[in-house]
Short mmCIF file of C-alpha atoms and ligand atoms in Angstrom, two decimals:
data_model
loop_
_atom_site.label_atom_id
_atom_site.label_comp_id
_atom_site.label_asym_id
_atom_site.label_seq_id
_atom_site.Cartn_x
_atom_site.Cartn_y
_atom_site.Cartn_z
CA MET A 1 0.10 0.00 -0.02
CA SER A 2 1.25 3.63 -0.73
CA GLN A 3 1.56 6.17 1.85
CA HIS A 4 0.31 9.69 1.46
CA LEU A 5 3.42 11.70 0.25
CA THR A 6 5.09 13.37 3.52
CA LYS A 7 5.20 16.82 4.75
CA GLU A 8 8.89 16.94 4.47
CA TYR A 9 8.90 15.64 0.91
CA LEU A 10 6.10 17.84 -0.13
CA THR A 11 7.83 20.99 1.41
CA GLN A 12 11.19 19.95 -0.59
CA LEU A 13 9.16 19.84 -3.79
CA ALA A 14 7.38 23.25 -2.92
CA ALA A 15 10.91 24.82 -2.37
CA GLU A 16 12.36 23.16 -5.73
CA PHE A 17 9.27 23.81 -7.98
CA GLY A 18 7.59 26.90 -6.41
CA THR A 19 4.27 27.47 -5.55
CA PRO A 20 1.22 26.67 -6.31
CA LEU A 21 1.91 23.39 -7.08
CA TYR A 22 -0.01 20.34 -8.15
CA VAL A 23 1.83 17.00 -6.87
CA TYR A 24 0.78 13.51 -7.93
CA HIS A 25 1.78 10.16 -6.66
CA ALA A 26 1.68 7.58 -9.49
CA GLU A 27 1.77 4.64 -7.21
CA LYS A 28 -1.43 5.60 -5.61
CA ILE A 29 -2.98 5.74 -9.26
CA LYS A 30 -1.72 2.42 -9.19
CA GLU A 31 -3.03 1.20 -6.35
CA GLN A 32 -6.34 2.44 -7.13
CA TYR A 33 -6.30 0.83 -10.21
CA GLN A 34 -5.59 -2.65 -8.82
CA LYS A 35 -8.48 -2.41 -6.10
CA LEU A 36 -10.75 -2.32 -9.11
CA THR A 37 -9.07 -5.27 -11.04
CA THR A 38 -8.64 -7.27 -7.66
CA ALA A 39 -12.56 -6.81 -6.76
CA PHE A 40 -13.52 -7.65 -10.37
CA ASN A 41 -10.79 -10.14 -10.89
CA LYS A 42 -13.86 -12.91 -11.51
CA SER A 43 -15.56 -10.97 -14.01
CA ASN A 44 -15.59 -9.91 -17.82
CA THR A 45 -15.04 -6.13 -16.51
CA VAL A 46 -12.83 -3.40 -18.30
CA PHE A 47 -12.15 0.08 -16.95
CA PHE A 48 -12.14 3.28 -18.64
CA TYR A 49 -10.13 5.87 -16.92
CA ALA A 50 -12.44 9.04 -17.32
CA CYS A 51 -9.38 11.36 -18.38
CA LYS A 52 -11.87 14.76 -17.74
CA ALA A 53 -10.39 14.33 -14.54
CA LEU A 54 -6.74 14.85 -15.20
CA THR A 55 -5.52 14.79 -18.71
CA ASN A 56 -1.56 15.67 -18.33
CA ILE A 57 -0.23 13.49 -20.97
CA ASN A 58 2.27 11.82 -18.39
CA ILE A 59 -1.06 10.60 -16.38
CA LEU A 60 -2.33 9.10 -19.37
CA LYS A 61 0.65 7.30 -20.50
CA TYR A 62 1.22 5.89 -17.15
CA ILE A 63 -2.70 4.62 -16.91
CA CYS A 64 -2.10 3.37 -20.48
CA SER A 65 0.92 1.21 -19.18
CA LEU A 66 -1.36 0.13 -16.31
CA GLY A 67 -3.42 -1.84 -18.73
CA ALA A 68 -6.60 0.44 -18.59
CA ASN A 69 -8.61 1.79 -21.07
CA VAL A 70 -9.66 5.48 -21.44
CA ASP A 71 -12.90 7.14 -21.57
CA CYS A 72 -13.14 10.66 -23.41
CA SER A 73 -15.44 13.36 -23.34
CA SER A 74 -14.14 15.47 -26.03
CA ILE A 75 -12.22 14.89 -29.71
CA ASN A 76 -8.92 16.41 -28.38
CA GLU A 77 -8.91 14.32 -25.18
CA VAL A 78 -9.08 11.57 -27.70
CA LYS A 79 -6.22 13.08 -29.59
CA LEU A 80 -4.50 13.32 -26.08
CA ALA A 81 -5.12 9.66 -25.53
CA LEU A 82 -3.59 8.63 -29.15
CA HIS A 83 -1.01 10.66 -28.35
CA ALA A 84 -0.29 8.95 -25.13
CA GLY A 85 -0.34 5.32 -26.53
CA PHE A 86 -3.66 4.11 -26.35
CA PRO A 87 -4.50 2.48 -29.25
CA PRO A 88 -8.12 3.37 -30.87
CA GLU A 89 -9.69 0.28 -29.60
CA ARG A 90 -8.98 1.01 -26.05
CA ILE A 91 -10.41 4.80 -26.41
CA LEU A 92 -14.20 5.21 -25.72
CA TYR A 93 -15.61 8.87 -26.54
CA THR A 94 -18.72 9.24 -24.54
CA SER A 95 -20.19 12.39 -26.10
CA ASN A 96 -22.63 14.81 -24.69
CA GLY A 97 -24.31 17.51 -26.87
CA ILE A 98 -21.47 17.79 -29.45
CA ALA A 99 -21.46 18.64 -33.26
CA PHE A 100 -21.65 15.51 -35.30
CA SER A 101 -18.30 16.20 -36.75
CA GLU A 102 -16.54 15.19 -33.95
CA ILE A 103 -18.42 11.67 -33.98
CA ALA A 104 -17.30 11.41 -37.57
CA GLU A 105 -13.89 12.14 -36.92
CA ALA A 106 -13.90 9.52 -34.23
CA LYS A 107 -15.04 7.23 -36.36
CA GLU A 108 -12.48 8.03 -38.72
CA LEU A 109 -9.70 7.09 -35.77
CA GLY A 110 -11.39 4.03 -35.12
CA ILE A 111 -12.71 4.96 -31.77
CA ILE A 112 -15.36 3.25 -29.63
CA ILE A 113 -18.19 5.81 -29.79
CA ASN A 114 -21.30 6.61 -27.41
CA ILE A 115 -23.95 8.74 -28.75
CA ASP A 116 -26.15 10.58 -26.61
CA SER A 117 -28.74 12.39 -28.74
CA LEU A 118 -31.43 10.99 -31.05
CA SER A 119 -30.28 13.41 -33.64
CA ASN A 120 -26.42 12.47 -33.92
CA LEU A 121 -27.77 8.76 -33.91
CA ASP A 122 -29.92 9.50 -37.03
CA LYS A 123 -26.96 11.50 -38.61
CA PHE A 124 -24.75 8.67 -37.73
CA GLY A 125 -27.33 5.93 -39.30
CA GLN A 126 -27.41 8.01 -42.40
CA GLN A 127 -23.54 7.91 -42.62
CA TYR A 128 -22.59 4.52 -41.56
CA GLY A 129 -25.45 2.58 -41.40
CA HIS A 130 -24.72 -1.25 -40.12
CA SER A 131 -20.70 -0.94 -41.03
CA TYR A 132 -19.65 0.87 -37.41
CA PRO A 133 -20.46 -0.51 -34.07
CA VAL A 134 -21.77 2.34 -31.89
CA GLY A 135 -23.22 2.51 -28.35
CA LEU A 136 -26.15 4.50 -26.94
CA ARG A 137 -25.83 7.15 -24.07
CA LEU A 138 -28.97 6.40 -22.28
CA ARG A 139 -30.62 8.58 -19.61
CA PRO A 140 -31.84 6.34 -16.78
CA ASN A 141 -33.78 8.50 -14.74
CA ILE A 142 -32.13 7.70 -11.82
CA MET A 143 -31.41 10.54 -9.34
CA ALA A 144 -27.67 9.55 -7.95
CA GLY A 145 -24.46 11.57 -6.96
CA GLY A 146 -22.96 13.76 -4.28
CA ASN A 147 -24.84 16.78 -5.41
CA LEU A 148 -26.95 18.22 -7.79
CA LYS A 149 -24.39 19.79 -9.72
CA ILE A 150 -22.88 16.73 -10.57
CA SER A 151 -25.91 13.99 -10.61
CA THR A 152 -26.25 13.42 -14.64
CA GLY A 153 -28.77 10.33 -14.95
CA HIS A 154 -31.94 11.80 -13.32
CA ASP A 155 -35.16 12.92 -15.39
CA LYS A 156 -34.38 16.62 -15.64
CA SER A 157 -30.43 15.98 -16.66
CA LYS A 158 -29.39 17.08 -20.39
CA PHE A 159 -27.03 13.69 -20.40
CA GLY A 160 -28.00 10.90 -22.59
CA ILE A 161 -30.93 9.86 -24.63
CA PRO A 162 -33.75 9.36 -22.18
CA VAL A 163 -34.45 5.63 -21.94
CA ASP A 164 -38.40 6.75 -22.23
CA GLN A 165 -37.46 7.46 -25.48
CA ILE A 166 -36.97 3.76 -26.57
CA ASP A 167 -39.68 3.69 -29.34
CA GLU A 168 -37.77 6.41 -31.19
CA ILE A 169 -34.57 4.98 -30.71
CA LEU A 170 -35.65 1.44 -31.87
CA ALA A 171 -37.00 3.10 -34.75
CA LEU A 172 -33.96 4.64 -35.67
CA VAL A 173 -31.91 1.38 -35.09
CA LYS A 174 -34.13 -0.06 -37.75
CA LYS A 175 -34.06 2.47 -40.20
CA HIS A 176 -30.51 2.15 -40.64
CA ASN A 177 -29.74 -1.05 -39.42
CA LEU A 178 -27.65 0.16 -36.82
CA ARG A 179 -25.15 -1.97 -35.11
CA ILE A 180 -25.44 -0.90 -31.63
CA SER A 181 -22.87 -2.54 -29.45
CA ASP A 182 -23.20 -0.99 -25.92
CA LEU A 183 -25.79 0.67 -23.93
CA HIS A 184 -24.11 3.19 -21.46
CA ILE A 185 -25.42 5.15 -18.27
CA HIS A 186 -23.46 7.43 -16.21
CA THR A 187 -25.67 8.69 -13.25
CA GLY A 188 -23.17 10.96 -11.35
CA SER A 189 -20.32 11.46 -9.44
CA GLU A 190 -19.39 10.52 -5.78
CA ILE A 191 -21.92 7.56 -5.61
CA LYS A 192 -21.57 5.87 -2.42
CA ASP A 193 -24.40 3.36 -2.70
CA VAL A 194 -23.53 0.41 -5.02
CA GLU A 195 -27.77 -0.40 -5.35
CA VAL A 196 -27.29 2.83 -7.67
CA PHE A 197 -25.45 0.62 -10.12
CA VAL A 198 -27.83 -2.41 -9.69
CA LYS A 199 -30.75 0.12 -10.35
CA GLY A 200 -29.03 0.85 -13.31
CA ILE A 201 -28.44 -2.36 -14.78
CA GLU A 202 -32.15 -3.07 -13.89
CA VAL A 203 -33.19 -0.24 -16.31
CA LEU A 204 -31.02 -1.58 -19.03
CA PHE A 205 -31.78 -5.15 -18.71
CA ASP A 206 -35.47 -4.02 -19.73
CA ILE A 207 -34.18 -3.00 -22.93
CA VAL A 208 -31.28 -5.15 -23.37
CA PRO A 209 -33.54 -7.95 -25.52
CA GLN A 210 -34.23 -5.35 -28.09
CA PHE A 211 -30.81 -5.10 -29.14
CA LYS A 212 -29.16 -8.41 -30.92
CA GLU A 213 -25.87 -6.67 -31.47
CA LEU A 214 -24.83 -5.89 -28.01
CA GLU A 215 -21.49 -7.21 -26.51
CA PHE A 216 -20.87 -4.64 -23.86
CA ILE A 217 -23.00 -2.81 -20.88
CA ASP A 218 -20.95 0.54 -19.65
CA LEU A 219 -21.93 1.50 -16.42
CA GLY A 220 -20.09 4.71 -16.14
CA GLY A 221 -18.19 6.10 -13.23
CA GLY A 222 -18.91 7.99 -10.06
CA PHE A 223 -17.13 5.79 -7.60
CA LYS A 224 -16.59 7.81 -3.98
CA VAL A 225 -13.57 8.36 -2.71
CA PRO A 226 -12.93 9.64 0.93
CA TYR A 227 -12.42 13.60 1.02
CA LYS A 228 -12.52 13.89 4.91
CA ASP A 229 -11.86 11.65 7.86
CA GLY A 230 -14.68 9.07 8.26
CA ASP A 231 -15.94 9.54 4.69
CA VAL A 232 -17.49 6.49 3.23
CA GLU A 233 -16.29 5.60 -0.14
CA THR A 234 -17.71 3.10 -2.56
CA ASP A 235 -17.32 -0.44 -1.50
CA ILE A 236 -15.82 -1.77 -4.47
CA ASN A 237 -15.71 -5.46 -3.43
CA LEU A 238 -19.40 -5.29 -2.77
CA LEU A 239 -20.05 -3.66 -6.25
CA ALA A 240 -18.38 -6.38 -7.78
CA GLN A 241 -20.57 -8.59 -5.93
CA LYS A 242 -23.66 -6.96 -6.56
CA VAL A 243 -23.05 -6.29 -10.44
CA GLY A 244 -22.05 -10.13 -10.42
CA GLU A 245 -25.44 -11.17 -9.09
CA ALA A 246 -27.25 -8.57 -11.13
CA PHE A 247 -25.69 -9.97 -14.41
CA ALA A 248 -26.18 -13.53 -13.25
CA ALA A 249 -30.08 -13.06 -12.95
CA HIS A 250 -30.27 -11.64 -16.42
CA PRO A 251 -28.16 -13.73 -19.04
CA ASN A 252 -27.75 -11.94 -22.44
CA PRO A 253 -30.68 -13.09 -24.35
CA GLY A 254 -28.40 -12.63 -27.46
CA GLY A 255 -26.30 -15.36 -26.12
CA ARG A 256 -22.98 -14.11 -25.49
CA PRO A 257 -22.21 -12.74 -22.41
CA LEU A 258 -22.01 -8.92 -22.09
CA GLN A 259 -18.91 -7.50 -20.97
CA VAL A 260 -19.23 -4.62 -18.10
CA TRP A 261 -17.63 -1.70 -18.67
CA PHE A 262 -16.73 1.18 -15.86
CA GLU A 263 -15.41 4.90 -16.49
CA PRO A 264 -13.78 5.91 -13.22
CA GLY A 265 -12.59 9.42 -12.82
CA LYS A 266 -12.14 10.53 -9.26
CA PHE A 267 -11.41 6.94 -7.89
CA LEU A 268 -8.14 6.58 -9.97
CA VAL A 269 -6.83 10.25 -9.81
CA SER A 270 -8.59 12.15 -6.77
CA GLU A 271 -6.35 10.63 -4.10
CA CYS A 272 -2.92 10.62 -5.69
CA GLY A 273 -2.86 14.62 -6.02
CA TYR A 274 -1.73 17.24 -3.56
CA PHE A 275 -2.07 21.05 -4.42
CA VAL A 276 0.59 22.71 -2.38
CA THR A 277 0.04 26.65 -1.61
CA GLN A 278 1.93 29.22 0.34
CA VAL A 279 0.21 31.46 2.73
CA ASN A 280 0.84 35.14 1.65
CA VAL A 281 -1.32 36.95 4.30
CA ILE A 282 -2.99 36.56 7.51
CA LYS A 283 -5.88 38.92 8.29
CA GLN A 284 -7.37 38.88 11.77
CA THR A 285 -10.92 40.41 11.75
CA SER A 286 -13.86 40.23 14.34
CA ALA A 287 -15.46 37.34 11.94
CA ALA A 288 -12.84 35.17 11.34
CA THR A 289 -9.20 34.81 10.68
CA PHE A 290 -8.39 34.74 7.18
CA VAL A 291 -5.43 32.84 5.60
CA SER A 292 -4.74 33.99 2.43
CA VAL A 293 -2.89 31.84 -0.26
CA ASP A 294 -1.12 32.02 -3.48
CA SER A 295 -4.08 30.77 -5.24
CA GLY A 296 -8.21 30.75 -5.58
CA PHE A 297 -10.68 29.44 -7.36
CA ASN A 298 -8.69 29.92 -11.00
CA HIS A 299 -6.94 26.65 -9.54
CA LEU A 300 -8.75 24.72 -7.63
CA ILE A 301 -12.51 25.47 -7.85
CA ARG A 302 -14.08 22.53 -6.46
CA PRO A 303 -14.93 24.11 -3.18
CA MET A 304 -16.55 27.15 -4.36
CA PHE A 305 -18.75 25.49 -7.33
CA TYR A 306 -19.84 22.23 -5.23
CA ASP A 307 -19.29 23.23 -1.81
CA ALA A 308 -16.74 20.50 -2.18
CA TYR A 309 -14.54 19.54 1.09
CA HIS A 310 -11.05 19.10 0.48
CA HIS A 311 -8.80 18.58 3.94
CA ILE A 312 -6.42 21.26 4.37
CA GLU A 313 -3.43 20.62 6.33
CA ASN A 314 -0.42 23.08 7.50
CA ILE A 315 2.76 21.15 6.68
CA SER A 316 5.17 23.81 7.68
CA ASN A 317 4.18 23.58 11.83
CA PRO A 318 3.11 20.46 12.53
CA GLY A 319 3.53 20.80 16.16
CA GLY A 320 1.65 24.06 16.17
CA GLU A 321 -1.32 24.85 18.65
CA LYS A 322 -4.74 24.00 16.83
CA LYS A 323 -6.88 27.27 15.54
CA LYS A 324 -9.73 28.00 13.71
CA TYR A 325 -9.09 29.93 10.15
CA SER A 326 -10.89 30.80 7.08
CA VAL A 327 -8.61 29.85 4.10
CA VAL A 328 -9.34 32.05 1.19
CA GLY A 329 -7.45 32.76 -1.85
CA ASN A 330 -5.96 35.72 -3.63
CA ILE A 331 -8.09 36.56 -6.61
CA CYS A 332 -10.70 39.25 -6.96
CA GLU A 333 -14.04 37.48 -6.03
CA THR A 334 -14.98 35.64 -3.00
CA ASP A 335 -13.06 32.32 -3.29
CA THR A 336 -13.52 30.75 -0.07
CA PHE A 337 -11.38 27.32 0.27
CA ALA A 338 -13.11 26.49 3.92
CA TRP A 339 -14.86 28.22 6.66
CA ASP A 340 -13.54 27.66 10.44
CA ARG A 341 -11.19 24.80 9.59
CA THR A 342 -9.06 24.00 12.23
CA LEU A 343 -5.28 23.94 11.52
CA ASN A 344 -1.99 24.00 13.03
CA GLU A 345 -1.31 27.53 13.89
CA VAL A 346 -0.27 29.27 10.55
CA ARG A 347 2.17 31.92 9.91
CA GLU A 348 3.02 33.96 6.85
CA GLY A 349 5.16 31.73 4.50
CA ASP A 350 3.67 28.46 5.60
CA TYR A 351 3.01 25.80 3.04
CA LEU A 352 -0.91 24.91 3.21
CA VAL A 353 -1.43 21.41 1.61
CA PHE A 354 -4.68 20.63 -0.39
CA ARG A 355 -5.64 16.68 -0.29
CA ASN A 356 -7.59 14.85 -2.96
CA ALA A 357 -6.44 17.60 -5.43
CA GLY A 358 -5.75 14.99 -8.44
CA ALA A 359 -9.39 14.91 -10.36
CA TYR A 360 -10.91 17.92 -11.22
CA GLY A 361 -8.19 19.97 -9.80
CA PHE A 362 -5.72 21.20 -12.42
CA GLU A 363 -7.97 20.26 -15.13
CA MET A 364 -10.57 22.97 -14.08
CA SER A 365 -7.92 25.91 -13.49
CA SER A 366 -7.86 28.83 -15.48
CA ASN A 367 -6.09 31.90 -15.90
CA PHE A 368 -8.56 34.23 -14.15
CA ASN A 369 -7.12 37.64 -12.93
CA ALA A 370 -4.40 36.96 -15.34
CA ARG A 371 -2.80 34.68 -12.65
CA TYR A 372 -0.62 31.70 -14.02
CA LYS A 373 -1.62 28.25 -14.15
CA PRO A 374 0.32 26.16 -11.94
CA ALA A 375 3.07 23.61 -12.28
CA GLU A 376 2.17 19.83 -12.21
CA VAL A 377 4.59 17.56 -10.51
CA LEU A 378 4.83 13.67 -10.93
CA VAL A 379 6.22 11.57 -8.12
CA ILE A 380 7.07 8.40 -9.57
CA ASP A 381 9.43 5.43 -8.31
CA GLY A 382 10.44 8.00 -5.46
CA LYS A 383 11.65 10.80 -8.14
CA ALA A 384 9.92 13.75 -8.76
CA HIS A 385 9.50 14.79 -12.32
CA LEU A 386 8.29 18.48 -13.50
CA ILE A 387 5.43 17.38 -16.03
CA ARG A 388 4.10 21.13 -16.42
CA LYS A 389 6.04 24.29 -16.56
CA ARG A 390 4.10 27.32 -14.51
CA ASP A 391 2.72 29.58 -17.09
CA GLU A 392 4.74 32.43 -17.54
CA PHE A 393 3.92 35.99 -18.98
CA LYS A 394 4.12 35.29 -22.65
CA ASP A 395 1.16 32.50 -21.99
CA LEU A 396 -1.23 35.27 -21.11
CA LEU A 397 -0.73 36.75 -24.27
CA ARG A 398 -0.39 33.68 -26.51
CA ASN A 399 -3.19 33.32 -28.80
CA GLN A 400 -4.01 37.12 -28.47
CA VAL A 401 -3.99 39.31 -31.29
CA GLU A 402 -2.96 42.69 -30.94
CA VAL A 403 -4.85 44.83 -33.45
CA ILE A 404 -4.26 48.25 -31.82
N1 LLP B 1 -18.31 8.86 -17.40
C1 LLP B 1 -19.03 10.04 -17.69
C2 LLP B 1 -19.78 9.91 -18.99
C3 LLP B 1 -19.10 11.26 -16.85
O1 LLP B 1 -19.72 12.31 -17.22
C4 LLP B 1 -17.98 11.12 -15.50
C5 LLP B 1 -17.91 12.29 -15.18
C6 LLP B 1 -17.25 10.24 -15.38
C7 LLP B 1 -17.28 8.73 -16.13
C8 LLP B 1 -16.49 9.97 -14.10
O2 LLP B 1 -16.75 10.09 -13.22
P1 LLP B 1 -16.10 10.15 -11.62
O3 LLP B 1 -15.47 8.99 -11.50
O4 LLP B 1 -15.21 11.16 -11.82
O5 LLP B 1 -17.24 10.79 -10.54
N2 LLP B 1 -16.02 18.49 -11.85
C9 LLP B 1 -17.07 17.52 -10.76
C10 LLP B 1 -17.40 16.05 -11.17
C11 LLP B 1 -17.99 16.11 -12.70
C12 LLP B 1 -17.94 15.03 -13.31
C13 LLP B 1 -18.35 14.88 -14.56
N3 LLP B 1 -18.55 13.38 -15.57
C14 LLP B 1 -16.23 17.39 -9.52
O6 LLP B 1 -15.17 17.85 -9.50
O7 LLP B 1 -16.66 17.04 -8.46
#
């Protein structure tokens, strides 16, 4: 089992590479991947890393080397995956609201495609008919996930073709003699309860008999990871057991056993990531003691966007007296990372580390306030590698066309 990176080591990296700094621990990704493959070792299951969580090319190459497949949400993610060395048959493009031209491009590249609208399904049929297998991204009308913003399978969600439109789907399948190879659902992120997946299987198996050339059932991602002490994570062993039972209860009427796919993002890369910041200013007010770090929601948006909790640790003063702080950023917006958080006494210049920063951390960062995006470091076999340089001033002007 890999340990957390130590305070001393993170301090050393902060001194060497500067802050704000994203640090990823490769062995933790491997450990998470092995948890999945071990739990599902008796079943015919394949994992596609949902790379929207973190697309640094080195992370993609590392995950490719572990043997996982990859799930993409844009044609550029597909191209990054190809660049990282994933062969097309290990790349899945689960689209959502995209232009048909991207689907056509993915098809030319030989990628596996999940289509999420009747409109694109119709266009796909007109162009390719039965010649190229295609998956259906369905909306199962199941409410699941940590909060509404990350719930994607409920009956008001934009994602997928509503499963209640099955007649329209079947009409298109018939019209174009479509070769439907997989049925996909993704109900949300941070799903604790494995019964959600079982419910999804039930919804899909109601319609499975309608698709004679089906090979795969794709249950999406969304496994919960612990963000704070005492947090419950998805019980992967129980999930494997329940999914196994649900499939055993519904043999494929087509005869061949169906392969099960999952698309974990957070589960693979959340806990491998540390976001290291430095304290600029401490401001004592009647409302709170504000600790302002050299970052903001331009670098880690999850606390502001989802009210997400990230564990924060003052790695510079491990023996310091426990006190309460509001940890905020340095951008010109209310960018509160944490209210009333107990930390070892914080001094200006201390390093504060945010845990669980691997998934949707750097990936959702921006240059708001003309601040630089952070650097990224990958620790692998005990060695730290800079895998993305910190922005420089010229990056802020790159692509701008000065006409005045
Ligand atoms: N598959 C599909 C089709 C998805 O849309 C997603 C996530 C995943 C897989 C992976 O879900 P995961 O295993 O990472 O939970 N930015 C939000 C999460 C949004 C997830 C969007 N889709 C956050 O930071 O919490």
